[in-house]
mmCIF file of C-alpha atoms in Angstrom:
data_model
loop_
_atom_site.group_PDB
_atom_site.id
_atom_site.type_symbol
_atom_site.label_atom_id
_atom_site.label_comp_id
_atom_site.label_asym_id
_atom_site.label_seq_id
_atom_site.Cartn_x
_atom_site.Cartn_y
_atom_site.Cartn_z
ATOM 1 C CA MET A 18 44.062 33.903 -221.624
ATOM 2 C CA THR A 19 41.079 35.128 -223.611
ATOM 3 C CA ASN A 20 42.056 38.735 -224.159
ATOM 4 C CA ALA A 21 45.531 40.262 -224.067
ATOM 5 C CA THR A 22 44.725 43.753 -225.299
ATOM 6 C CA SER A 23 45.341 45.258 -221.834
ATOM 7 C CA ARG A 24 48.563 43.342 -221.356
ATOM 8 C CA THR A 25 52.176 43.787 -222.441
ATOM 9 C CA PHE A 26 53.503 41.089 -224.760
ATOM 10 C CA SER A 27 57.127 39.955 -224.643
ATOM 11 C CA LEU A 28 58.818 37.397 -226.873
ATOM 12 C CA PHE A 29 61.909 35.504 -225.740
ATOM 13 C CA SER A 30 64.210 33.475 -227.976
ATOM 14 C CA PHE A 31 67.286 31.294 -227.625
ATOM 15 C CA GLY A 32 69.372 28.982 -229.800
ATOM 16 C CA SER A 33 70.995 29.413 -233.206
ATOM 17 C CA ASN A 34 71.470 33.058 -234.197
ATOM 18 C CA ALA A 35 74.213 33.178 -236.848
ATOM 19 C CA GLN A 36 71.941 35.139 -239.197
ATOM 20 C CA CYS A 37 70.027 37.019 -236.462
ATOM 21 C CA GLN A 38 67.097 34.642 -236.834
ATOM 22 C CA LEU A 39 66.420 35.096 -233.092
ATOM 23 C CA SER A 40 65.955 38.846 -233.663
ATOM 24 C CA HIS A 41 69.109 39.580 -231.674
ATOM 25 C CA SER A 42 71.580 41.677 -233.662
ATOM 26 C CA SER A 43 74.638 40.087 -232.010
ATOM 27 C CA ALA A 44 74.562 37.236 -234.572
ATOM 28 C CA GLU A 45 75.790 34.914 -231.803
ATOM 29 C CA ASP A 46 74.070 31.854 -230.368
ATOM 30 C CA ILE A 47 72.129 32.410 -227.126
ATOM 31 C CA ASP A 48 71.554 29.627 -224.573
ATOM 32 C CA VAL A 49 69.112 31.300 -222.175
ATOM 33 C CA PRO A 50 65.711 32.778 -223.054
ATOM 34 C CA THR A 51 66.426 36.409 -223.926
ATOM 35 C CA ARG A 52 63.818 39.041 -224.632
ATOM 36 C CA VAL A 53 63.594 40.217 -228.229
ATOM 37 C CA GLY A 54 64.649 43.847 -228.106
ATOM 38 C CA VAL A 55 61.974 45.353 -230.329
ATOM 39 C CA TRP A 56 58.479 46.510 -229.517
ATOM 40 C CA LEU A 57 55.769 44.078 -230.556
ATOM 41 C CA PRO A 58 52.002 44.548 -230.328
ATOM 42 C CA SER A 59 49.979 42.529 -227.836
ATOM 43 C CA PRO A 60 47.980 39.695 -229.413
ATOM 44 C CA GLY A 61 44.225 39.649 -229.057
ATOM 45 C CA SER A 62 44.252 35.989 -228.013
ATOM 46 C CA VAL A 63 46.452 32.921 -227.812
ATOM 47 C CA ASP A 64 45.490 32.006 -231.375
ATOM 48 C CA ASP A 65 46.782 35.353 -232.660
ATOM 49 C CA VAL A 66 50.482 34.495 -232.149
ATOM 50 C CA CYS A 67 52.600 32.223 -234.340
ATOM 51 C CA VAL A 68 56.353 31.914 -234.895
ATOM 52 C CA SER A 69 57.669 29.900 -237.832
ATOM 53 C CA SER A 70 61.445 29.518 -237.915
ATOM 54 C CA ASN A 71 63.369 27.418 -240.431
ATOM 55 C CA GLY A 72 66.745 27.543 -242.093
ATOM 56 C CA ASN A 73 68.174 30.856 -240.907
ATOM 57 C CA HIS A 74 65.102 33.083 -240.950
ATOM 58 C CA THR A 75 61.992 33.535 -238.810
ATOM 59 C CA LEU A 76 58.461 34.734 -239.467
ATOM 60 C CA LEU A 77 56.250 36.101 -236.698
ATOM 61 C CA LEU A 78 52.496 36.564 -236.998
ATOM 62 C CA ILE A 79 50.674 38.714 -234.440
ATOM 63 C CA SER A 80 47.021 39.618 -234.905
ATOM 64 C CA GLY A 81 47.203 39.658 -238.689
ATOM 65 C CA GLU A 82 50.533 41.503 -238.940
ATOM 66 C CA VAL A 83 53.707 39.815 -240.223
ATOM 67 C CA TYR A 84 57.237 40.403 -238.927
ATOM 68 C CA ALA A 85 60.456 38.812 -240.172
ATOM 69 C CA THR A 86 64.122 38.550 -239.207
ATOM 70 C CA GLY A 87 67.273 36.692 -240.233
ATOM 71 C CA ASP A 88 68.778 35.610 -243.540
ATOM 72 C CA ASN A 89 67.241 37.490 -246.462
ATOM 73 C CA THR A 90 69.593 36.413 -249.247
ATOM 74 C CA TYR A 91 66.700 35.434 -251.506
ATOM 75 C CA GLY A 92 64.048 37.752 -250.097
ATOM 76 C CA GLN A 93 62.686 35.094 -247.733
ATOM 77 C CA CYS A 94 62.176 37.753 -245.050
ATOM 78 C CA LEU A 95 59.627 39.346 -247.377
ATOM 79 C CA ALA A 96 61.864 42.379 -247.764
ATOM 80 C CA SER A 97 64.035 43.576 -250.641
ATOM 81 C CA ALA A 98 66.830 41.052 -251.211
ATOM 82 C CA SER A 99 69.275 43.970 -251.370
ATOM 83 C CA ALA A 100 69.255 43.705 -247.552
ATOM 84 C CA ARG A 101 70.852 40.281 -247.230
ATOM 85 C CA ARG A 102 70.224 40.100 -243.494
ATOM 86 C CA ILE A 103 67.510 41.536 -241.244
ATOM 87 C CA SER A 104 68.973 41.879 -237.743
ATOM 88 C CA THR A 105 65.738 42.262 -235.737
ATOM 89 C CA PHE A 106 62.045 41.737 -236.404
ATOM 90 C CA HIS A 107 60.730 44.255 -238.904
ATOM 91 C CA LYS A 108 57.108 44.678 -239.842
ATOM 92 C CA VAL A 109 56.521 43.426 -243.356
ATOM 93 C CA ASP A 110 54.804 45.799 -245.750
ATOM 94 C CA THR A 111 52.643 43.137 -247.337
ATOM 95 C CA CYS A 112 51.414 43.494 -250.888
ATOM 96 C CA PHE A 113 47.854 43.172 -249.589
ATOM 97 C CA ALA A 114 48.204 46.130 -247.205
ATOM 98 C CA GLY A 115 45.346 48.563 -247.535
ATOM 99 C CA THR A 116 42.924 45.826 -248.556
ATOM 100 C CA THR A 117 40.453 43.800 -246.521
ATOM 101 C CA PHE A 118 42.964 40.935 -246.356
ATOM 102 C CA ARG A 119 44.929 40.146 -243.193
ATOM 103 C CA ALA A 120 47.660 37.563 -242.736
ATOM 104 C CA SER A 121 46.223 34.422 -241.162
ATOM 105 C CA VAL A 122 49.075 31.888 -241.503
ATOM 106 C CA VAL A 123 52.857 32.111 -241.873
ATOM 107 C CA ALA A 124 55.138 29.168 -242.676
ATOM 108 C CA ALA A 125 58.917 29.288 -243.081
ATOM 109 C CA GLY A 126 60.702 26.727 -245.244
ATOM 110 C CA TRP A 127 64.449 26.367 -245.562
ATOM 111 C CA ASP A 128 65.029 29.355 -247.866
ATOM 112 C CA PHE A 129 61.436 30.313 -248.615
ATOM 113 C CA SER A 130 58.367 31.729 -246.900
ATOM 114 C CA VAL A 131 54.629 31.251 -247.262
ATOM 115 C CA VAL A 132 52.007 33.785 -246.108
ATOM 116 C CA ILE A 133 48.282 33.188 -246.317
ATOM 117 C CA ALA A 134 46.146 36.312 -246.465
ATOM 118 C CA SER A 135 42.465 36.060 -245.625
ATOM 119 C CA SER A 136 39.401 38.225 -246.068
ATOM 120 C CA SER A 137 35.852 37.435 -245.032
ATOM 121 C CA THR A 138 35.244 35.625 -248.314
ATOM 122 C CA GLN A 139 38.523 34.225 -249.643
ATOM 123 C CA ASP A 140 42.166 33.325 -249.063
ATOM 124 C CA GLU A 141 45.270 34.191 -251.084
ATOM 125 C CA ILE A 142 48.703 32.580 -250.795
ATOM 126 C CA TYR A 143 51.935 34.525 -251.235
ATOM 127 C CA VAL A 144 55.461 33.081 -251.427
ATOM 128 C CA ALA A 145 58.972 34.496 -251.439
ATOM 129 C CA GLY A 146 62.563 33.264 -251.367
ATOM 130 C CA TYR A 147 64.402 30.434 -253.099
ATOM 131 C CA GLY A 148 62.802 27.296 -254.508
ATOM 132 C CA PRO A 149 65.016 25.177 -256.789
ATOM 133 C CA ARG A 150 62.648 22.218 -256.377
ATOM 134 C CA GLY A 151 59.296 23.922 -256.705
ATOM 135 C CA GLN A 152 59.184 25.260 -253.138
ATOM 136 C CA LEU A 153 57.556 28.500 -254.327
ATOM 137 C CA GLY A 154 54.625 26.833 -256.062
ATOM 138 C CA ILE A 155 54.477 29.478 -258.819
ATOM 139 C CA GLY A 156 55.730 27.402 -261.734
ATOM 140 C CA GLU A 157 59.318 26.803 -262.775
ATOM 141 C CA THR A 158 60.544 29.951 -261.068
ATOM 142 C CA THR A 159 63.344 29.387 -258.578
ATOM 143 C CA THR A 160 63.642 32.809 -256.944
ATOM 144 C CA ALA A 161 61.069 35.347 -255.781
ATOM 145 C CA ALA A 162 62.882 38.333 -254.276
ATOM 146 C CA THR A 163 59.512 39.900 -253.448
ATOM 147 C CA PRO A 164 56.271 38.148 -252.423
ATOM 148 C CA GLN A 165 54.430 36.528 -255.326
ATOM 149 C CA LEU A 166 50.822 35.378 -255.466
ATOM 150 C CA ILE A 167 50.096 31.727 -256.246
ATOM 151 C CA ARG A 168 47.455 32.310 -258.883
ATOM 152 C CA ASN A 169 44.218 30.335 -259.181
ATOM 153 C CA PHE A 170 44.703 28.682 -255.814
ATOM 154 C CA PRO A 171 42.880 27.775 -253.625
ATOM 155 C CA PRO A 172 40.156 26.573 -255.999
ATOM 156 C CA CYS A 173 37.159 28.873 -256.308
ATOM 157 C CA GLY A 174 34.958 28.752 -253.215
ATOM 158 C CA ARG A 175 37.440 26.880 -251.040
ATOM 159 C CA ARG A 176 39.116 28.228 -247.872
ATOM 160 C CA VAL A 177 42.443 27.290 -246.288
ATOM 161 C CA ARG A 178 42.055 25.475 -242.972
ATOM 162 C CA GLN A 179 45.740 24.757 -242.269
ATOM 163 C CA ALA A 180 49.156 25.148 -243.886
ATOM 164 C CA CYS A 181 52.690 24.070 -242.979
ATOM 165 C CA ALA A 182 56.134 24.010 -244.579
ATOM 166 C CA GLY A 183 59.106 21.699 -244.182
ATOM 167 C CA MET A 184 62.638 21.990 -245.501
ATOM 168 C CA GLY A 185 61.556 21.633 -249.101
ATOM 169 C CA HIS A 186 57.790 21.264 -249.411
ATOM 170 C CA THR A 187 54.514 22.838 -248.323
ATOM 171 C CA LEU A 188 51.111 21.344 -247.488
ATOM 172 C CA VAL A 189 47.744 23.105 -247.426
ATOM 173 C CA VAL A 190 44.506 21.630 -246.049
ATOM 174 C CA LEU A 191 41.291 23.090 -247.448
ATOM 175 C CA ASP A 192 37.930 23.381 -245.751
ATOM 176 C CA ASP A 193 36.559 20.359 -247.617
ATOM 177 C CA GLY A 194 39.354 18.149 -246.228
ATOM 178 C CA THR A 195 41.360 17.953 -249.448
ATOM 179 C CA VAL A 196 45.122 18.431 -249.233
ATOM 180 C CA TYR A 197 47.401 20.128 -251.750
ATOM 181 C CA GLY A 198 51.167 20.500 -251.799
ATOM 182 C CA TRP A 199 54.129 21.712 -253.792
ATOM 183 C CA GLY A 200 57.910 21.423 -253.671
ATOM 184 C CA GLN A 201 60.069 18.322 -253.329
ATOM 185 C CA SER A 202 58.152 15.137 -254.052
ATOM 186 C CA ARG A 203 60.570 12.332 -254.932
ATOM 187 C CA LYS A 204 60.452 10.758 -251.467
ATOM 188 C CA GLY A 205 56.661 10.525 -251.472
ATOM 189 C CA GLN A 206 56.126 13.557 -249.246
ATOM 190 C CA LEU A 207 53.422 14.784 -251.641
ATOM 191 C CA GLY A 208 51.745 11.406 -251.878
ATOM 192 C CA PRO A 209 52.210 8.360 -254.127
ATOM 193 C CA THR A 210 50.799 10.035 -257.239
ATOM 194 C CA ASN A 211 53.534 12.696 -257.279
ATOM 195 C CA THR A 212 56.701 10.592 -256.958
ATOM 196 C CA SER A 213 57.490 10.309 -260.676
ATOM 197 C CA CYS A 214 59.150 13.718 -260.694
ATOM 198 C CA ALA A 215 61.567 15.358 -258.300
ATOM 199 C CA ALA A 216 59.348 18.371 -257.726
ATOM 200 C CA CYS A 217 55.826 19.733 -258.041
ATOM 201 C CA TRP A 218 56.153 23.292 -259.314
ATOM 202 C CA THR A 219 52.535 24.262 -258.701
ATOM 203 C CA PRO A 220 49.959 23.089 -256.135
ATOM 204 C CA ALA A 221 49.117 19.421 -256.704
ATOM 205 C CA ARG A 222 46.511 17.277 -255.011
ATOM 206 C CA VAL A 223 48.021 15.145 -252.236
ATOM 207 C CA PHE A 224 46.113 11.898 -251.914
ATOM 208 C CA PHE A 225 45.766 9.963 -248.671
ATOM 209 C CA PRO A 226 44.141 6.494 -248.587
ATOM 210 C CA ASP A 227 40.410 6.410 -249.352
ATOM 211 C CA GLY A 228 38.281 7.434 -246.405
ATOM 212 C CA PHE A 229 41.094 9.223 -244.576
ATOM 213 C CA VAL A 230 40.392 12.914 -243.923
ATOM 214 C CA PRO A 231 43.189 14.565 -241.924
ATOM 215 C CA VAL A 232 42.337 17.224 -239.388
ATOM 216 C CA LYS A 233 46.006 18.167 -239.128
ATOM 217 C CA VAL A 234 49.045 17.610 -241.360
ATOM 218 C CA VAL A 235 52.763 18.064 -240.672
ATOM 219 C CA CYS A 236 55.861 18.343 -242.866
ATOM 220 C CA GLY A 237 59.038 16.460 -241.990
ATOM 221 C CA ARG A 238 62.294 16.704 -243.874
ATOM 222 C CA GLU A 239 61.423 14.026 -246.457
ATOM 223 C CA PHE A 240 57.945 12.941 -245.409
ATOM 224 C CA SER A 241 54.495 14.270 -244.617
ATOM 225 C CA ALA A 242 51.936 12.953 -242.167
ATOM 226 C CA GLY A 243 48.319 13.452 -241.236
ATOM 227 C CA ILE A 244 46.085 12.512 -238.338
ATOM 228 C CA ASP A 245 42.289 12.269 -238.290
ATOM 229 C CA GLY A 246 39.893 12.920 -235.446
ATOM 230 C CA ALA A 247 39.916 9.283 -234.363
ATOM 231 C CA GLY A 248 43.702 9.183 -234.049
ATOM 232 C CA ARG A 249 44.444 7.298 -237.259
ATOM 233 C CA ILE A 250 47.844 8.380 -238.590
ATOM 234 C CA ILE A 251 49.090 8.163 -242.169
ATOM 235 C CA VAL A 252 52.721 8.926 -243.062
ATOM 236 C CA LEU A 253 53.513 9.736 -246.693
ATOM 237 C CA HIS A 254 56.991 8.488 -247.558
ATOM 238 C CA SER A 255 58.510 6.210 -250.182
ATOM 239 C CA GLY A 256 61.850 4.450 -250.295
ATOM 240 C CA PRO A 257 63.888 3.140 -247.342
ATOM 241 C CA ASP A 258 62.503 4.172 -243.965
ATOM 242 C CA ARG A 259 65.874 4.899 -242.360
ATOM 243 C CA HIS A 260 64.400 6.715 -239.375
ATOM 244 C CA GLY A 261 61.337 4.594 -238.589
ATOM 245 C CA VAL A 262 58.773 7.297 -239.355
ATOM 246 C CA LEU A 263 56.437 4.634 -240.754
ATOM 247 C CA ASP A 264 56.282 2.801 -237.406
ATOM 248 C CA VAL A 265 53.165 4.690 -236.367
ATOM 249 C CA PRO A 266 51.467 3.944 -233.024
ATOM 250 C CA SER A 267 48.024 2.371 -232.972
ATOM 251 C CA GLN A 268 44.819 4.388 -232.767
ATOM 252 C CA GLU A 269 44.268 2.996 -229.271
ATOM 253 C CA THR A 270 47.667 4.326 -228.175
ATOM 254 C CA VAL A 271 46.883 7.878 -229.253
ATOM 255 C CA ALA A 272 43.185 8.005 -228.394
ATOM 256 C CA GLY A 273 42.310 11.397 -226.973
ATOM 257 C CA TRP A 274 45.180 13.144 -228.735
ATOM 258 C CA THR A 275 45.327 16.937 -228.479
ATOM 259 C CA ASP A 276 48.321 17.853 -230.649
ATOM 260 C CA PHE A 277 50.354 16.314 -233.468
ATOM 261 C CA GLN A 278 53.772 17.653 -234.464
ATOM 262 C CA CYS A 279 57.004 16.560 -236.084
ATOM 263 C CA GLY A 280 60.641 17.452 -236.516
ATOM 264 C CA TRP A 281 62.898 16.620 -239.437
ATOM 265 C CA THR A 282 62.828 12.870 -238.798
ATOM 266 C CA THR A 283 60.732 12.401 -235.649
ATOM 267 C CA LEU A 284 57.010 12.597 -234.873
ATOM 268 C CA HIS A 285 55.237 13.415 -231.603
ATOM 269 C CA ILE A 286 51.704 13.280 -230.249
ATOM 270 C CA LEU A 287 50.422 14.962 -227.094
ATOM 271 C CA LEU A 288 47.574 13.161 -225.335
ATOM 272 C CA SER A 289 44.831 14.649 -223.173
ATOM 273 C CA SER A 290 46.504 12.989 -220.177
ATOM 274 C CA GLY A 291 49.604 15.131 -220.748
ATOM 275 C CA ARG A 292 51.633 12.129 -221.870
ATOM 276 C CA MET A 293 53.645 12.319 -225.086
ATOM 277 C CA VAL A 294 54.208 9.595 -227.667
ATOM 278 C CA SER A 295 57.266 9.813 -229.953
ATOM 279 C CA TRP A 296 58.582 7.700 -232.819
ATOM 280 C CA GLY A 297 61.104 7.971 -235.614
ATOM 281 C CA ASN A 298 64.719 9.059 -235.282
ATOM 282 C CA ASN A 299 66.134 9.282 -231.756
ATOM 283 C CA SER A 300 69.831 9.735 -232.560
ATOM 284 C CA HIS A 301 69.815 13.167 -230.888
ATOM 285 C CA CYS A 302 67.478 12.220 -228.018
ATOM 286 C CA GLN A 303 64.484 13.674 -229.856
ATOM 287 C CA HIS A 304 62.021 11.238 -228.243
ATOM 288 C CA VAL A 305 60.212 12.408 -225.136
ATOM 289 C CA PRO A 306 62.314 11.499 -222.061
ATOM 290 C CA LYS A 307 60.937 8.640 -219.965
ATOM 291 C CA THR A 308 60.994 10.822 -216.848
ATOM 292 C CA ALA A 309 59.142 13.749 -218.466
ATOM 293 C CA PRO A 310 56.204 15.201 -216.501
ATOM 294 C CA PRO A 311 52.712 15.621 -218.000
ATOM 295 C CA PHE A 312 52.590 18.486 -220.471
ATOM 296 C CA LEU A 313 50.060 21.152 -221.342
ATOM 297 C CA ARG A 314 51.645 22.289 -224.601
ATOM 298 C CA ILE A 315 54.485 21.222 -226.874
ATOM 299 C CA SER A 316 56.347 22.642 -229.853
ATOM 300 C CA CYS A 317 58.732 20.563 -231.960
ATOM 301 C CA GLY A 318 61.665 22.004 -233.869
ATOM 302 C CA SER A 319 64.029 20.392 -236.334
ATOM 303 C CA GLU A 320 65.557 18.017 -233.766
ATOM 304 C CA HIS A 321 64.418 19.292 -230.370
ATOM 305 C CA THR A 322 61.211 19.980 -228.435
ATOM 306 C CA VAL A 323 60.118 22.641 -225.968
ATOM 307 C CA ALA A 324 57.171 21.955 -223.690
ATOM 308 C CA LEU A 325 55.121 23.608 -220.959
ATOM 309 C CA ALA A 326 54.403 21.136 -218.158
ATOM 310 C CA ARG A 327 51.398 20.950 -215.891
ATOM 311 C CA ASP A 328 53.711 21.770 -212.992
ATOM 312 C CA GLY A 329 54.134 25.249 -214.522
ATOM 313 C CA LYS A 330 57.716 24.745 -215.701
ATOM 314 C CA MET A 331 59.052 24.818 -219.233
ATOM 315 C CA TYR A 332 61.352 22.079 -220.473
ATOM 316 C CA ALA A 333 63.436 21.312 -223.553
ATOM 317 C CA TRP A 334 65.255 18.261 -224.880
ATOM 318 C CA GLY A 335 66.885 16.887 -228.047
ATOM 319 C CA TRP A 336 69.709 18.297 -230.130
ATOM 320 C CA GLY A 337 70.897 21.380 -228.266
ATOM 321 C CA GLU A 338 74.245 22.297 -229.806
ATOM 322 C CA HIS A 339 73.253 25.940 -230.304
ATOM 323 C CA GLY A 340 71.749 26.469 -226.847
ATOM 324 C CA ASN A 341 68.187 25.878 -228.028
ATOM 325 C CA CYS A 342 67.668 23.456 -225.111
ATOM 326 C CA GLY A 343 69.269 25.817 -222.618
ATOM 327 C CA PRO A 344 72.877 26.014 -221.398
ATOM 328 C CA ARG A 345 74.937 23.033 -222.525
ATOM 329 C CA GLU A 346 76.085 20.736 -219.746
ATOM 330 C CA ASP A 347 79.827 20.246 -220.245
ATOM 331 C CA ASP A 348 80.221 19.486 -223.970
ATOM 332 C CA GLN A 349 76.998 17.506 -224.231
ATOM 333 C CA VAL A 350 75.252 18.295 -227.514
ATOM 334 C CA ASN A 351 72.242 16.010 -227.052
ATOM 335 C CA VAL A 352 69.958 16.691 -224.095
ATOM 336 C CA GLY A 353 68.370 13.364 -223.155
ATOM 337 C CA HIS A 354 66.346 14.606 -220.190
ATOM 338 C CA ALA A 355 63.674 17.264 -219.809
ATOM 339 C CA SER A 356 65.943 20.231 -219.098
ATOM 340 C CA PRO A 357 64.145 23.092 -217.283
ATOM 341 C CA VAL A 358 64.467 26.454 -219.042
ATOM 342 C CA PHE A 359 61.426 28.123 -217.482
ATOM 343 C CA ASP A 360 63.171 29.964 -214.639
ATOM 344 C CA ALA A 361 65.151 32.122 -217.037
ATOM 345 C CA VAL A 362 61.900 33.673 -218.239
ATOM 346 C CA ASP A 363 60.411 34.298 -214.788
ATOM 347 C CA ALA A 364 56.797 34.076 -215.925
ATOM 348 C CA LYS A 365 53.789 32.304 -214.526
ATOM 349 C CA ALA A 366 52.394 29.375 -216.481
ATOM 350 C CA ASP A 367 49.074 31.088 -217.158
ATOM 351 C CA GLU A 368 50.925 34.093 -218.618
ATOM 352 C CA ILE A 369 52.674 32.027 -221.309
ATOM 353 C CA VAL A 370 50.678 32.450 -224.509
ATOM 354 C CA TYR A 371 53.065 30.893 -226.996
ATOM 355 C CA LEU A 372 55.723 28.181 -227.283
ATOM 356 C CA GLY A 373 57.697 27.755 -230.478
ATOM 357 C CA ALA A 374 60.571 25.681 -231.813
ATOM 358 C CA GLY A 375 62.327 25.941 -235.174
ATOM 359 C CA CYS A 376 65.626 24.961 -236.725
ATOM 360 C CA ALA A 377 67.706 24.934 -233.511
ATOM 361 C CA THR A 378 65.697 27.905 -232.204
ATOM 362 C CA SER A 379 63.247 28.138 -229.290
ATOM 363 C CA TRP A 380 60.609 30.762 -228.506
ATOM 364 C CA ILE A 381 58.476 31.781 -225.533
ATOM 365 C CA GLY A 382 55.824 34.476 -225.660
ATOM 366 C CA TYR A 383 53.924 35.764 -222.660
ATOM 367 C CA CYS A 384 51.719 38.608 -221.570
ATOM 368 C CA VAL A 385 51.593 40.378 -218.206
ATOM 369 C CA GLU A 386 49.577 43.271 -216.854
ATOM 370 C CA GLY A 387 51.399 46.543 -217.482
ATOM 371 C CA GLY A 388 55.131 46.681 -218.195
ATOM 372 C CA ILE A 389 57.824 44.097 -217.555
#
């Protein structure tokens, strides 16, 4: 899809919904893809859609506009904290509205949110929510009930190329390849130079080994990782490696990689062949099933994955207690096979413009000509 302006966009969600983080006001878990019952604008392209869901809240970015739903106890839905829960996606009245800035990145942490606003010449980073370990990046402030600007960052003249958030920390990659982060740091997730304290309260340089320039970074629960263009992978973690996240595959194994993602304690790589490579924790069947078909796209949540296969079907596997991998089979919590969830959406593969996975939540976005 190159242009969706003449199409109707629909977003489907399923999984954990106790705080309406699926944008369904029932506040009950949903185990089949169910259309979000609010009007949303059609994205201009595939790259104009992003869902970031963590903890019990969700951020949605469509063509520069930000929407939020779910738990808002600390203002993490970018709305007044007097509304402790947002039951369906609402459009956020950003503090940069009316300027030349437009939202370019959203990232949801456990109880906090990060929004990057971009103009033609610069980027600004706003945060909101709860950060008892520096998750807000604005100094030793633990709560921001309304969005706050991280001042004097990025450095003058630098642009943000990528950003992501985990349970308790955030990483930002700049256009010169340098990486910065803030939040929890004791376990080495912000690099070996930031382990002496439990938290980094403002953006700090995250150092990878000399000569390593990541083209993508990811945030796990207590680690960070980066991959370069040649497929070299570096995981930042100190202390006991209880989940095996440091057992990275060789460059030869991941040559021709097309995507790099992680969950809380598991990492995944998608290869150009459609094959997936997984390592780390597999206690909830997070690793790609041996019988999985070749995939076109993947999205990894806290402990599950959703994927669009080359056969046009959508699959899910991993920890599925809340229905985020589809209907539970008997009382089975862990889904160890690629469970098809595509048919419930009734869309064609080339109409699917977005796949997303969060903290026990799953998301499908697609566009069709006219109404649905």
